[in-house]
Short mmCIF file of C-alpha atoms in Angstrom, two decimals:
data_model
loop_
_atom_site.label_atom_id
_atom_site.label_comp_id
_atom_site.label_asym_id
_atom_site.label_seq_id
_atom_site.Cartn_x
_atom_site.Cartn_y
_atom_site.Cartn_z
CA MET A 1 -42.68 79.04 -24.45
CA THR A 2 -44.16 75.69 -23.59
CA GLU A 3 -41.97 72.78 -22.78
CA GLN A 4 -43.30 71.02 -25.75
CA SER A 5 -41.79 73.77 -27.99
CA CYS A 6 -38.39 73.97 -26.55
CA PHE A 7 -37.36 70.96 -28.76
CA PRO A 8 -37.43 70.62 -32.39
CA PRO A 9 -39.83 68.09 -34.11
CA PHE A 10 -38.37 64.34 -34.27
CA PRO A 11 -37.25 63.89 -38.08
CA PRO A 12 -39.55 61.93 -40.33
CA ALA A 13 -38.69 58.23 -41.58
CA ILE A 14 -40.72 55.80 -43.80
CA VAL A 15 -41.27 52.24 -42.92
CA LEU A 16 -42.10 50.26 -45.99
CA MET A 17 -43.39 46.66 -45.28
CA GLY A 18 -44.75 43.92 -46.93
CA PRO A 19 -44.53 40.07 -47.89
CA THR A 20 -41.89 38.84 -50.63
CA ALA A 21 -42.74 39.77 -53.98
CA SER A 22 -45.03 42.76 -53.14
CA GLY A 23 -42.95 45.22 -54.94
CA LYS A 24 -41.50 46.80 -52.03
CA SER A 25 -38.18 47.59 -53.59
CA GLY A 26 -39.88 49.24 -56.74
CA ILE A 27 -42.17 51.61 -54.42
CA ALA A 28 -38.86 52.65 -52.52
CA LEU A 29 -37.43 53.79 -55.78
CA GLU A 30 -40.58 55.32 -57.05
CA ILE A 31 -40.90 57.47 -53.78
CA ALA A 32 -37.26 58.73 -54.25
CA LYS A 33 -38.47 60.28 -57.43
CA HIS A 34 -40.16 62.81 -55.21
CA LEU A 35 -38.18 63.01 -51.56
CA PRO A 36 -34.67 63.12 -51.11
CA ILE A 37 -34.69 59.56 -49.22
CA GLU A 38 -31.97 56.96 -48.77
CA ILE A 39 -33.20 53.14 -48.42
CA ILE A 40 -32.16 50.87 -45.20
CA SER A 41 -32.80 47.38 -46.24
CA VAL A 42 -34.75 45.50 -43.74
CA ASP A 43 -33.95 42.09 -44.74
CA SER A 44 -32.15 39.27 -43.11
CA ALA A 45 -30.47 37.49 -46.41
CA GLN A 46 -29.60 40.54 -48.02
CA VAL A 47 -26.90 41.31 -45.24
CA TYR A 48 -25.03 38.33 -46.83
CA ARG A 49 -22.24 39.18 -49.21
CA HIS A 50 -22.09 36.85 -52.08
CA MET A 51 -26.25 36.16 -52.06
CA ASP A 52 -27.29 38.41 -54.71
CA ILE A 53 -29.62 36.49 -56.95
CA GLY A 54 -31.69 34.72 -54.22
CA THR A 55 -31.94 37.62 -52.14
CA ALA A 56 -33.35 39.66 -54.83
CA LYS A 57 -30.77 42.63 -53.98
CA PRO A 58 -31.28 46.04 -55.73
CA ASP A 59 -28.67 46.10 -59.23
CA ALA A 60 -25.89 48.48 -59.46
CA GLN A 61 -28.06 51.07 -61.10
CA SER A 62 -30.64 51.39 -58.38
CA MET A 63 -27.55 51.34 -55.84
CA VAL A 64 -26.19 54.15 -57.91
CA ALA A 65 -29.73 56.26 -58.34
CA VAL A 66 -30.56 55.96 -54.56
CA PRO A 67 -28.47 55.11 -51.68
CA HIS A 68 -28.43 51.76 -50.27
CA HIS A 69 -27.74 50.65 -46.38
CA LEU A 70 -27.43 47.75 -44.71
CA ILE A 71 -26.34 45.33 -47.57
CA ASN A 72 -23.30 43.15 -47.89
CA LEU A 73 -22.55 43.36 -44.42
CA ILE A 74 -21.03 39.92 -43.72
CA GLU A 75 -19.96 36.72 -45.18
CA PRO A 76 -22.59 33.57 -45.18
CA HIS A 77 -20.63 31.92 -42.62
CA GLU A 78 -21.13 34.82 -40.28
CA ARG A 79 -24.33 35.28 -38.17
CA TYR A 80 -26.62 38.67 -37.72
CA SER A 81 -29.04 39.36 -35.17
CA ALA A 82 -31.84 41.66 -34.53
CA ALA A 83 -29.98 43.70 -31.94
CA GLN A 84 -27.36 44.26 -34.64
CA PHE A 85 -29.68 45.32 -36.90
CA VAL A 86 -31.52 47.81 -34.62
CA ASN A 87 -27.77 49.15 -33.82
CA HIS A 88 -26.77 49.61 -37.47
CA ALA A 89 -30.26 51.02 -38.75
CA LEU A 90 -30.34 53.71 -36.01
CA ALA A 91 -26.81 54.40 -37.03
CA ALA A 92 -27.76 54.81 -40.78
CA MET A 93 -30.96 56.77 -39.90
CA ARG A 94 -28.53 59.40 -37.91
CA GLU A 95 -26.20 59.68 -40.76
CA ILE A 96 -29.02 59.87 -43.37
CA THR A 97 -30.87 62.80 -41.27
CA GLY A 98 -27.59 64.44 -40.65
CA ARG A 99 -27.61 64.87 -44.33
CA GLY A 100 -30.77 66.23 -44.77
CA ASN A 101 -32.74 63.26 -46.21
CA ILE A 102 -35.27 60.82 -45.16
CA PRO A 103 -34.56 57.24 -44.16
CA LEU A 104 -36.89 54.77 -45.85
CA LEU A 105 -36.89 51.39 -44.38
CA ALA A 106 -37.76 48.67 -46.86
CA GLY A 107 -38.19 44.86 -46.47
CA GLY A 108 -40.00 42.07 -45.20
CA THR A 109 -37.89 40.86 -42.28
CA MET A 110 -40.66 41.54 -39.71
CA LEU A 111 -38.57 40.59 -36.76
CA TYR A 112 -36.21 43.36 -37.33
CA PHE A 113 -38.84 45.87 -37.73
CA ARG A 114 -40.78 44.59 -34.64
CA ALA A 115 -37.12 44.81 -32.94
CA LEU A 116 -36.60 48.44 -34.05
CA LEU A 117 -40.31 49.78 -34.02
CA GLU A 118 -41.27 48.27 -30.63
CA GLY A 119 -37.97 47.86 -29.06
CA LEU A 120 -35.76 44.98 -27.70
CA SER A 121 -36.01 42.51 -24.77
CA GLU A 122 -32.99 42.41 -22.47
CA LEU A 123 -31.92 39.19 -23.73
CA PRO A 124 -27.99 38.62 -22.70
CA SER A 125 -25.51 38.71 -25.60
CA ALA A 126 -24.36 35.53 -27.30
CA ASP A 127 -22.00 33.43 -25.54
CA THR A 128 -19.54 32.05 -28.08
CA ARG A 129 -18.06 29.05 -25.44
CA LEU A 130 -21.72 28.19 -24.58
CA ARG A 131 -22.96 27.99 -28.10
CA ALA A 132 -19.95 25.92 -28.92
CA LEU A 133 -20.90 23.64 -26.28
CA ILE A 134 -24.68 23.51 -27.32
CA GLU A 135 -23.59 22.55 -30.98
CA THR A 136 -21.17 19.84 -29.98
CA ARG A 137 -23.99 18.63 -27.96
CA ALA A 138 -26.22 18.53 -30.63
CA GLU A 139 -23.74 16.87 -32.99
CA GLU A 140 -23.82 14.19 -30.50
CA SER A 141 -27.46 13.52 -29.85
CA GLY A 142 -29.14 15.70 -32.64
CA TRP A 143 -31.21 19.06 -32.14
CA PRO A 144 -34.61 17.00 -31.56
CA ALA A 145 -33.05 15.65 -28.27
CA LEU A 146 -31.72 19.20 -27.37
CA HIS A 147 -35.53 20.33 -28.16
CA ASN A 148 -36.74 17.72 -25.59
CA GLU A 149 -34.56 19.68 -23.32
CA LEU A 150 -35.86 22.88 -23.98
CA LEU A 151 -39.45 21.52 -23.53
CA ARG A 152 -38.52 20.27 -19.93
CA LEU A 153 -36.55 23.79 -19.35
CA ASP A 154 -38.58 26.46 -21.25
CA PRO A 155 -41.81 24.85 -22.67
CA VAL A 156 -43.52 27.87 -23.89
CA SER A 157 -40.38 28.97 -25.89
CA ALA A 158 -40.17 25.04 -27.15
CA ALA A 159 -44.03 25.05 -28.47
CA ARG A 160 -43.26 27.60 -30.69
CA ILE A 161 -39.77 26.00 -31.99
CA GLN A 162 -39.85 23.17 -34.30
CA PRO A 163 -37.56 20.25 -33.23
CA THR A 164 -35.39 20.80 -36.23
CA ASP A 165 -35.01 24.49 -35.83
CA SER A 166 -31.39 24.59 -34.61
CA GLN A 167 -30.79 28.18 -34.49
CA ARG A 168 -33.77 28.70 -32.28
CA ILE A 169 -33.30 26.02 -30.20
CA GLN A 170 -29.68 26.98 -29.50
CA ARG A 171 -30.83 30.67 -28.51
CA ALA A 172 -33.57 29.60 -26.19
CA LEU A 173 -31.30 26.92 -24.14
CA GLU A 174 -28.32 29.74 -24.18
CA VAL A 175 -30.59 32.05 -22.61
CA TYR A 176 -31.55 29.81 -20.04
CA TYR A 177 -28.23 28.78 -19.12
CA LEU A 178 -26.82 32.18 -18.98
CA THR A 179 -29.83 33.79 -16.86
CA ASP A 180 -31.13 30.42 -15.34
CA LYS A 181 -34.46 31.67 -16.71
CA PRO A 182 -36.75 30.58 -19.40
CA MET A 183 -36.28 32.92 -22.22
CA SER A 184 -40.17 33.16 -22.43
CA GLU A 185 -40.12 34.56 -19.01
CA THR A 186 -37.58 37.39 -19.99
CA LEU A 187 -39.34 38.33 -23.10
CA LYS A 188 -42.37 39.14 -20.99
CA LYS A 189 -40.52 42.13 -19.51
CA PRO A 190 -40.70 45.72 -20.89
CA ARG A 191 -39.11 46.29 -24.14
CA HIS A 192 -36.40 48.79 -24.38
CA LEU A 193 -37.50 51.37 -27.33
CA TYR A 194 -35.27 54.42 -28.51
CA LEU A 195 -36.72 55.66 -31.81
CA PRO A 196 -36.46 59.33 -32.08
CA TYR A 197 -38.29 59.76 -35.27
CA ARG A 198 -41.81 60.81 -36.57
CA VAL A 199 -42.25 57.31 -38.30
CA ILE A 200 -44.67 57.20 -41.34
CA ARG A 201 -45.64 53.31 -41.66
CA VAL A 202 -46.80 52.01 -44.98
CA ALA A 203 -47.49 48.50 -45.86
CA LEU A 204 -48.18 46.71 -49.18
CA THR A 205 -50.67 43.54 -49.13
CA PRO A 206 -52.05 41.75 -51.69
CA GLY A 207 -55.75 41.62 -52.26
CA ASN A 208 -55.58 38.45 -54.12
CA ARG A 209 -53.05 35.67 -52.65
CA GLN A 210 -53.37 33.58 -55.77
CA VAL A 211 -51.75 36.51 -57.58
CA LEU A 212 -49.41 37.16 -55.27
CA HIS A 213 -48.33 33.02 -55.52
CA GLN A 214 -47.91 33.57 -59.08
CA ARG A 215 -45.51 36.47 -59.16
CA ILE A 216 -43.41 34.44 -56.38
CA ALA A 217 -43.47 31.81 -59.18
CA GLN A 218 -42.31 33.74 -61.75
CA ARG A 219 -39.86 35.56 -59.67
CA PHE A 220 -37.79 32.32 -58.55
CA GLU A 221 -37.90 31.14 -62.16
CA LYS A 222 -35.86 34.58 -63.15
CA MET A 223 -33.60 33.75 -60.22
CA LEU A 224 -32.91 30.19 -61.55
CA GLU A 225 -32.48 31.61 -65.20
CA ARG A 226 -29.89 34.15 -63.41
CA GLY A 227 -27.94 31.49 -61.73
CA LEU A 228 -29.21 30.88 -58.57
CA ILE A 229 -27.76 27.44 -58.62
CA ASP A 230 -24.49 28.32 -59.25
CA GLU A 231 -24.39 31.28 -57.15
CA VAL A 232 -25.36 28.49 -54.21
CA ARG A 233 -22.78 26.28 -55.65
CA ALA A 234 -19.99 29.25 -55.63
CA ILE A 235 -20.77 30.15 -51.89
CA ARG A 236 -20.63 26.12 -51.09
CA ASP A 237 -17.10 25.92 -52.56
CA LYS A 238 -15.90 28.94 -50.96
CA PHE A 239 -17.20 28.89 -47.41
CA CYS A 240 -17.38 26.18 -44.64
CA LEU A 241 -21.13 25.78 -44.63
CA ASP A 242 -23.61 23.26 -43.99
CA ASP A 243 -27.54 22.85 -44.29
CA GLU A 244 -27.97 24.49 -40.80
CA SER A 245 -25.57 27.89 -41.50
CA PRO A 246 -28.12 30.74 -41.46
CA SER A 247 -27.61 32.06 -44.76
CA MET A 248 -28.32 28.42 -46.21
CA ARG A 249 -31.74 28.72 -44.14
CA CYS A 250 -32.62 31.34 -46.38
CA VAL A 251 -35.79 30.81 -48.40
CA GLY A 252 -34.61 29.27 -51.82
CA TYR A 253 -31.00 28.74 -50.79
CA ARG A 254 -31.89 25.86 -48.66
CA GLN A 255 -33.77 24.14 -51.08
CA VAL A 256 -30.93 24.71 -53.90
CA TRP A 257 -28.60 23.81 -51.26
CA MET A 258 -30.49 20.45 -50.64
CA TYR A 259 -30.65 19.78 -54.86
CA LEU A 260 -26.70 20.52 -54.77
CA ASN A 261 -26.26 17.37 -52.22
CA ASN A 262 -28.39 15.32 -54.37
CA GLU A 263 -31.04 14.96 -51.87
CA ILE A 264 -33.75 16.16 -53.87
CA SER A 265 -34.42 16.50 -57.89
CA LEU A 266 -34.66 19.51 -59.61
CA ASP A 267 -38.46 19.60 -60.02
CA LYS A 268 -38.60 18.72 -56.19
CA MET A 269 -36.52 21.59 -55.46
CA ARG A 270 -38.60 24.07 -57.40
CA GLU A 271 -41.68 22.84 -55.65
CA MET A 272 -40.30 22.99 -52.30
CA ALA A 273 -38.82 26.29 -52.75
CA LEU A 274 -42.04 27.76 -54.08
CA ALA A 275 -43.87 26.30 -50.88
CA ALA A 276 -41.38 27.84 -48.45
CA THR A 277 -41.76 31.24 -50.19
CA ARG A 278 -45.63 30.88 -49.95
CA GLN A 279 -45.11 29.99 -46.20
CA LEU A 280 -42.76 33.21 -45.54
CA ALA A 281 -45.17 35.45 -47.58
CA LYS A 282 -47.93 34.06 -45.06
CA ARG A 283 -45.97 34.65 -42.07
CA GLN A 284 -45.28 38.16 -42.99
CA LEU A 285 -48.50 38.74 -43.47
CA THR A 286 -49.53 37.61 -39.89
CA TRP A 287 -46.91 39.68 -38.41
CA LEU A 288 -48.39 42.54 -40.40
CA ARG A 289 -52.08 41.88 -39.18
CA PRO A 290 -51.91 43.21 -35.41
CA MET A 291 -49.74 46.10 -36.26
CA GLN A 292 -51.33 49.68 -35.63
CA GLY A 293 -50.78 52.97 -37.41
CA ILE A 294 -50.30 51.43 -40.89
CA ALA A 295 -51.59 52.45 -44.26
CA LYS A 296 -52.12 49.48 -46.02
CA PHE A 297 -51.91 49.66 -50.15
CA ASP A 298 -53.02 46.37 -52.10
CA CYS A 299 -49.93 45.61 -53.98
CA LEU A 300 -51.71 44.56 -56.90
CA MET A 301 -53.64 47.52 -57.75
CA GLU A 302 -53.19 49.74 -60.61
CA ASN A 303 -50.98 52.89 -60.38
CA LEU A 304 -49.92 51.67 -57.00
CA PRO A 305 -46.87 54.35 -57.13
CA GLU A 306 -49.35 57.24 -57.22
CA HIS A 307 -51.40 55.99 -54.60
CA VAL A 308 -48.62 55.39 -52.11
CA TRP A 309 -47.00 58.95 -52.75
CA GLU A 310 -50.77 60.79 -52.43
CA TYR A 311 -50.51 59.45 -49.23
CA LEU A 312 -47.12 60.26 -48.43
CA ARG A 313 -47.74 63.89 -49.55
CA GLY A 314 -50.48 64.20 -47.34
CA THR A 315 -48.49 63.59 -44.29
CA GLY A 316 -46.45 66.71 -44.85
CA LEU A 317 -43.20 65.42 -46.20
CA LYS A 318 -41.17 68.07 -48.41
CA THR A 319 -40.68 67.10 -51.81
CA THR A 320 -37.67 67.58 -53.91
CA LEU A 321 -37.11 69.51 -57.32
CA VAL A 322 -37.26 66.29 -59.09
CA SER A 323 -40.01 66.35 -61.95
#
């Protein structure tokens, strides 16, 4: 008996990536018709409770038909990190494989995918008191002033962070103060990776960006029709938030927040939300481009579910008895 044969093979896990509005949720549900899957959401907005319409959460019928995980974890005033996602995702994956099912991780938060698939850098945990001190300084001087300080302490990190991006400025300064080293230097160290699964990677990408943009526009209009503005108003009334809160920085929510604060008109809100969503899709595709070992499918092609299933079947995954 060889050394390799002493250990059982890693269980399979499917990763389904793609830009917003590429149809990931629909494809995941189609895959569930053939395989005993449970879906793990890889979406930094769907972790928030009460944020249903603007995050395109699966409806109740879909949640009943196929088990979903990592949705509705925290309140809108709370924070959620990539490290927390990795811990929660690995725990969910263990439970799913323990039931004899296959975890399918679907979403568009590429930072979460990268943390899970490539490992996490050894950054220090958040320090509540230090963060409060940084926020107090920001209230006194403004985030651009703190960005100037970051430029002096960690020019590499500052170069990739906007002067108004409070969340990332705060984290970069926090890491520097805790370690006495630039965050960019810490990120160069080898990442810690623990992923005992045979990962099958699938990506949905648009063959025509303009058609994807049309999908984005149509989806946002449907969100408005379903009551996105009222959803944001209810969240604003219930929780102590501002426009820099991580939950309200989500695409769509930020622009509706500005509209409710009478900062922009309804038409301008639509325009800004669509522009922000298109930029999000562009960033997601940029993250995807250098990733290796991915089967890519045009999300606009005819019979897309059948093509994806044919590929998955060719990887040796066992089908269910679903007809």
